[in-house]
Coordinates of C-alpha atoms in Angstrom, one line a residue:
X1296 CA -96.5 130.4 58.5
X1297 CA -92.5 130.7 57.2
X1298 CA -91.0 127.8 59.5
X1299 CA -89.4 124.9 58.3
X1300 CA -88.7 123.6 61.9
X1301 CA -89.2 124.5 65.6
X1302 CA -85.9 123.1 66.4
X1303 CA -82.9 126.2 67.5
X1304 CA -80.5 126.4 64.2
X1305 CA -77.0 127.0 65.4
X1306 CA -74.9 130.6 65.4
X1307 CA -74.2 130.9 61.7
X1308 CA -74.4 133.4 58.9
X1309 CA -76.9 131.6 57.3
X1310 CA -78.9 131.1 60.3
X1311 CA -79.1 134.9 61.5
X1312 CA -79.9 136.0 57.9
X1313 CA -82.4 133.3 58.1
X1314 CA -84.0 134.6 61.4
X1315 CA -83.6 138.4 60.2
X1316 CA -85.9 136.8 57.2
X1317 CA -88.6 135.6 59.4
X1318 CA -87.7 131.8 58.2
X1319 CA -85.8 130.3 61.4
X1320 CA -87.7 130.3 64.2
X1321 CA -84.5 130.9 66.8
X1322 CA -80.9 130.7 67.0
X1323 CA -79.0 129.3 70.3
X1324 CA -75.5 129.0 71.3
X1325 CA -74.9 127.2 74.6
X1326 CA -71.7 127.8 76.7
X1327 CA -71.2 131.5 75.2
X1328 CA -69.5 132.4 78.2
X1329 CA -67.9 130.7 80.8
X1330 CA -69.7 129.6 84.6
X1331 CA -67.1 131.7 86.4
X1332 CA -68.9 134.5 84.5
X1333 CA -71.9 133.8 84.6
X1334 CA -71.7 133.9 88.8
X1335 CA -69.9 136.9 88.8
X1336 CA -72.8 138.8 86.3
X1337 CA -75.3 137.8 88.8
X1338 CA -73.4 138.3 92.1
X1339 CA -72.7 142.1 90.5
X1340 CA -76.0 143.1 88.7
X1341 CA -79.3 141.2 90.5
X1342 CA -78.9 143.2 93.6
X1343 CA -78.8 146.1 91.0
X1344 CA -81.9 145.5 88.8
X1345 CA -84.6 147.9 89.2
X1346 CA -87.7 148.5 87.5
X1347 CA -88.4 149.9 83.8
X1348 CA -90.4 153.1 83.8
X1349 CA -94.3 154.2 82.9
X1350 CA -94.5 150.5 81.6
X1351 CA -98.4 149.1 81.6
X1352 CA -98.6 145.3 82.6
X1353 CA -96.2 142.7 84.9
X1354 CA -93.3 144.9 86.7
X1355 CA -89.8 144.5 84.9
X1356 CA -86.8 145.1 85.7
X1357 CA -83.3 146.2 84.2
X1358 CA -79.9 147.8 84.7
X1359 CA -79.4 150.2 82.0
X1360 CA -82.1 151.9 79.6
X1361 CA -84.8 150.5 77.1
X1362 CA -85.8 152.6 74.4
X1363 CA -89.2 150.7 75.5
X1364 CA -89.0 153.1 78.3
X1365 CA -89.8 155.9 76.2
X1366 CA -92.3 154.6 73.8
X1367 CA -95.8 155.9 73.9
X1368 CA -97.5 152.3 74.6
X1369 CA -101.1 152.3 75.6
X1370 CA -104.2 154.7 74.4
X1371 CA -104.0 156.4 77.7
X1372 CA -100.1 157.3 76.7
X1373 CA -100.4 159.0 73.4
X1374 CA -103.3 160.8 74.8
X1375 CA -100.6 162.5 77.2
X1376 CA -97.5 162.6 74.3
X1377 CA -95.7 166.0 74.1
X1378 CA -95.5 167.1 70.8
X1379 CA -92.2 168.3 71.1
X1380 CA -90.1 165.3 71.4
X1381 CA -89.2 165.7 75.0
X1382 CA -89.3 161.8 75.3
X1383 CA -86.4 160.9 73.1
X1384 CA -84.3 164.1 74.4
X1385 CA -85.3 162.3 78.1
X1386 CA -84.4 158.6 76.1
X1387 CA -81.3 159.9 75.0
X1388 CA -79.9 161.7 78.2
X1389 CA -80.4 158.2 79.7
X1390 CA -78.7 156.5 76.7
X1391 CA -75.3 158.7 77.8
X1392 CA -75.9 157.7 81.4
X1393 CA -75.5 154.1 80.9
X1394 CA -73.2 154.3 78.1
X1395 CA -70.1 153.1 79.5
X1396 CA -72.1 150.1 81.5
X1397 CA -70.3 147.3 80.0
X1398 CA -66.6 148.5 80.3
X1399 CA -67.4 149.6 83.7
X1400 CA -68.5 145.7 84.0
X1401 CA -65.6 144.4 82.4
X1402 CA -63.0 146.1 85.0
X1403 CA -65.1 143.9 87.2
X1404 CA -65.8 140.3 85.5
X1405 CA -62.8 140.4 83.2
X1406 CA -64.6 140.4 80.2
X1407 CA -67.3 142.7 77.9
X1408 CA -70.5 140.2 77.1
X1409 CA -72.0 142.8 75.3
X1410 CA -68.9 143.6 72.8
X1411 CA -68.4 140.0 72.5
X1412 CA -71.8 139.5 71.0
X1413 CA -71.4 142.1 68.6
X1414 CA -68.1 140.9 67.4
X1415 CA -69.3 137.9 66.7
X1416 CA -72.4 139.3 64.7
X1417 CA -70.0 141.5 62.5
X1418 CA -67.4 138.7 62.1
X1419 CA -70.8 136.4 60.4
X1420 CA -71.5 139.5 58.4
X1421 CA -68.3 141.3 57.3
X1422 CA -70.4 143.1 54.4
X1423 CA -72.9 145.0 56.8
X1424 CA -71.7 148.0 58.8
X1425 CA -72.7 146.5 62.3
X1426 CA -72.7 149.6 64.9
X1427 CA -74.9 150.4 67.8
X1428 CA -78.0 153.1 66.6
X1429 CA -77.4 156.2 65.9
X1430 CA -79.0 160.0 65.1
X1431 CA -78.0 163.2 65.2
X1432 CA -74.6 162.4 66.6
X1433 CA -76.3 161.1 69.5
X1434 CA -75.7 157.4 70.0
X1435 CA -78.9 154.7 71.5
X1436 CA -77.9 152.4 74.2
X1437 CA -77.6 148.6 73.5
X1438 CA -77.0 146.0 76.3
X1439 CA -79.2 145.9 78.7
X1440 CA -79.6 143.6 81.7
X1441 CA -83.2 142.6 82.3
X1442 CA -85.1 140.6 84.5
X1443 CA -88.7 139.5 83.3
X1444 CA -89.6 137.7 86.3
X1445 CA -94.0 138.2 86.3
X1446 CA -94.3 137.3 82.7
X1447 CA -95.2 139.5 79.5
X1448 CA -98.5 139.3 77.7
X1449 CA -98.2 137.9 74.3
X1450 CA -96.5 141.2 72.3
X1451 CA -93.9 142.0 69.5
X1452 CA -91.1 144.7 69.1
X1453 CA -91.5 146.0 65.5
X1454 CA -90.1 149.6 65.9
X1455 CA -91.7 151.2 63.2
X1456 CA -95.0 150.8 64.8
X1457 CA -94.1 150.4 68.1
X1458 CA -92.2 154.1 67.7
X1459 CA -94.4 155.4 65.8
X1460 CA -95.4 159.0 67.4
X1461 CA -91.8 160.3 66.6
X1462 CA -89.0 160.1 64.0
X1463 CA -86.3 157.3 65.3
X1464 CA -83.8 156.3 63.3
X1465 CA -84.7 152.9 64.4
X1466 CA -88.4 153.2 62.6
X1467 CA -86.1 152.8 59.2
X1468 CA -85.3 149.1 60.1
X1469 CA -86.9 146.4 57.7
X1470 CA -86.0 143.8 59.8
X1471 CA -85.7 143.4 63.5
X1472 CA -84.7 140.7 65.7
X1473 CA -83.5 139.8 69.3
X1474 CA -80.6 138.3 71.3
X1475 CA -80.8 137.2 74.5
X1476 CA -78.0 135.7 76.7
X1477 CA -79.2 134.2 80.0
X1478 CA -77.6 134.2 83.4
X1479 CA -79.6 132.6 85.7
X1480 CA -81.7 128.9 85.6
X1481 CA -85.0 130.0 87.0
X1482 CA -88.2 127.8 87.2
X1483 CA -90.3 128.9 84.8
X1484 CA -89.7 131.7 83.1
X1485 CA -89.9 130.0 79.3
X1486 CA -90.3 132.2 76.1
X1487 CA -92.4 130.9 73.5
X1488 CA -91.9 132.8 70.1
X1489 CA -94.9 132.0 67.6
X1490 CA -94.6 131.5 64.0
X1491 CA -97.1 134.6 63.4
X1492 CA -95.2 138.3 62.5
X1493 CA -96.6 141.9 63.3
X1494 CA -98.8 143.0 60.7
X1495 CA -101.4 145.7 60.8
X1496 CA -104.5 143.3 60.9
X1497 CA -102.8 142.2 64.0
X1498 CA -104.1 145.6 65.4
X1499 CA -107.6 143.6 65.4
X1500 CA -106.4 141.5 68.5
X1501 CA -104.4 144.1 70.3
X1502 CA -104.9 145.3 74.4
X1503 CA -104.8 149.3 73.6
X1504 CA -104.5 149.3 77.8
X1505 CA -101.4 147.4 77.3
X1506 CA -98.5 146.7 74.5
X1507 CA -100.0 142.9 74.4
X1508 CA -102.4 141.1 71.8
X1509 CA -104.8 138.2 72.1
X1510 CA -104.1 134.5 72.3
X1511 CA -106.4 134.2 69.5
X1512 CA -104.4 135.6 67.4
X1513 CA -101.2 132.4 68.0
X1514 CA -103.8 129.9 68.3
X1515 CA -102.4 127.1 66.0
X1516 CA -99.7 128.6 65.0
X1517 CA -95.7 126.8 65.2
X1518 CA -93.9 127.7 67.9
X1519 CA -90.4 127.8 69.6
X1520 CA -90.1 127.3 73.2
X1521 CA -86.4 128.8 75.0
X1522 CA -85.9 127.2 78.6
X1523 CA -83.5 130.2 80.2
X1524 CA -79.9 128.1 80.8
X1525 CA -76.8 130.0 82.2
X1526 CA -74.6 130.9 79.0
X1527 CA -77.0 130.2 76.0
X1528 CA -77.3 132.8 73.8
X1529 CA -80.4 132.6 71.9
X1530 CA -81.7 135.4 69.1
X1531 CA -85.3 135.6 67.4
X1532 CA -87.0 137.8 65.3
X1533 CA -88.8 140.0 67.3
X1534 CA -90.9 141.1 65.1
X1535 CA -92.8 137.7 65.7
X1536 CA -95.3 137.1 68.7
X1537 CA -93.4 135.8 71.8
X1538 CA -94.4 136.0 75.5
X1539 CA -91.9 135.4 78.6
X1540 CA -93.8 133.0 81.3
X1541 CA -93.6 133.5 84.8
X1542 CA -90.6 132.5 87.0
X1543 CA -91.7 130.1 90.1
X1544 CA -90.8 130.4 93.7
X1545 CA -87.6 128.5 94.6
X1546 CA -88.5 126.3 97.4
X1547 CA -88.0 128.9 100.5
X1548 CA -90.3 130.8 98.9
X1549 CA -88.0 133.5 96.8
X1550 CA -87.6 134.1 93.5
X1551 CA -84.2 134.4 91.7
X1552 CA -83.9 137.1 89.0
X1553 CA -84.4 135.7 85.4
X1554 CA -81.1 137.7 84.6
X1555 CA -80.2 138.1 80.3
X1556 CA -78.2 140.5 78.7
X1557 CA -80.6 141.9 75.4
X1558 CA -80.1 144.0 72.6
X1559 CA -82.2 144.4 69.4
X1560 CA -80.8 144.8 65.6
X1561 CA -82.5 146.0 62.8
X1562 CA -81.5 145.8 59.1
X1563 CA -81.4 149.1 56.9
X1564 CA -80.8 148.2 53.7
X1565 CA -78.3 150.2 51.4
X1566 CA -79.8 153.4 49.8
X1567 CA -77.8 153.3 46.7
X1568 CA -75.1 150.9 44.5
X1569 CA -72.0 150.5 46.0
X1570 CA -73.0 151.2 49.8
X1571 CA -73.2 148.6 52.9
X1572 CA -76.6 147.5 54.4
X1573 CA -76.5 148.3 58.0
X1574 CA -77.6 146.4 61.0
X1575 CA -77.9 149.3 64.0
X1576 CA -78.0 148.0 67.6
X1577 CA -80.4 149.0 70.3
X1578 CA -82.1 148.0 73.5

């Protein structure tokens, strides 16, 4: 347990070195955005979400592509894995697809969320090279809209296990976390993030059916709870146990879209004296 306090820290240097450390539970930022586009995210991109592919578990849903997407996630799926990469050529034909997304959005709403983000992640760390993920001159898509309406199991995103069956540039990261920026005030729908990181004895509790683990393995453990709220921007490391609750029925009996913009970053340290650490950018 690495926790001092369950409470969010607010968006500062020290903070998101602190979360990239595994020491600060989470980090939230209310009002990153304005209501006007908040509405006008929603209006454009729920009627658009649709769902991720080959994924075991509760249906999600996006618009844009998850590097998830192409992951070889239960027993059954590396039993069928090529063994000639063909699922990061298909990840990255997607990537180009979806690359210009969020200046597409911005001729629409005014304004790019996603670049905004990242600006102000470099401007806290002017001594990393901050750039989205990137191999073989072909770039990874970061920014995706999701909606996580019928809950996840308990899980964490720890890329060099989680993308293990090929070579990703994103398997070099030694740190990994989360941000999340929510659109939409659903009931339900909390994520708790538990004070417990990926190791590999956490293998000992995992679902091989499924990319989720066993309660047994949080039980007693701190934990952070994040209540979605239209504009907060909230980041954790994701390399810790979390799970996304249900969203409720609204009184006539739909349910609205649990609408965030999400992007991982993972720190590679510098390789020799004199170069920059890098934090790449993914989703």
């Amino acid at each position: 347990m690495r926790w001092d306090s369950v409470e969010p820290a607010p968006f500062t240097r020290e903070a998101l070195l602190g979360v990239l450390d595994g020491k600060i539970g989470c980090i939230k930022e209310s009002h990153f955005v304005s209501p006007d586009v908040v509405q006008k995210i929603e209006e454009e991109l729920s009627p658009k979400l649709s769902p991720y592919q080959d994924i075991p578990g509760p249906t999600l849903h996006r618009v844009g592509v998850a590097q998830f997407e192409f992951q070889a996630i239960s027993d059954d799926q590396l039993k069928q894995r090529s063994s000639t990469g063909d699922e990061k050529l298909q990840y990255f034909e997607e990537a180009r697809r979806h690359a210009g997304l969020h200046e597409d959005l911005k001729q629409l709403i005014g304004l790019n969320i996603w670049r905004a983000v990242i600006d102000k992640i470099a401007a806290l760390l002017p001594d990393y090279d901050v750039s989205v993920a990137e191999e073989d001159g072909q770039k990874y898509f970061s920014g995706i809209f999701r909606a996580i309406n019928n809950s996840t199991p308990i899980h964490c995103d720890w890329s060099p296990y989680d993308s293990r069956t090929e070579d990703w540039v994103i398997n070099q990261v030694t740190k990994q976390a989360v941000f999340n920026m929510y659109f939409t005030n659903p009931k339900g729908g909390k994520t708790e993030v538990h004070d417990c990181q990926w190791t590999a004895d956490a293998l000992e509790w995992r679902d091989f059916s499924s990319y989720g683990y066993s309660e047994d393995l949080v039980k007693g453990r701190k934990k952070v709870v994040i209540q979605p709220k239209p504009a907060d921007l909230c980041i954790f490391n994701s390399r810790n146990m979390h799970q996304v609750f249900p969203v409720e029925p609204e009184a006539d009996g739909t349910q609205r879209p649990r609408l965030t913009l999400s992007s991982f970053m993972g720190l590679i340290p510098a390789k020799a004296p004199g170069d920059r650490p890098k934090l790449i950018l993914w989703s």
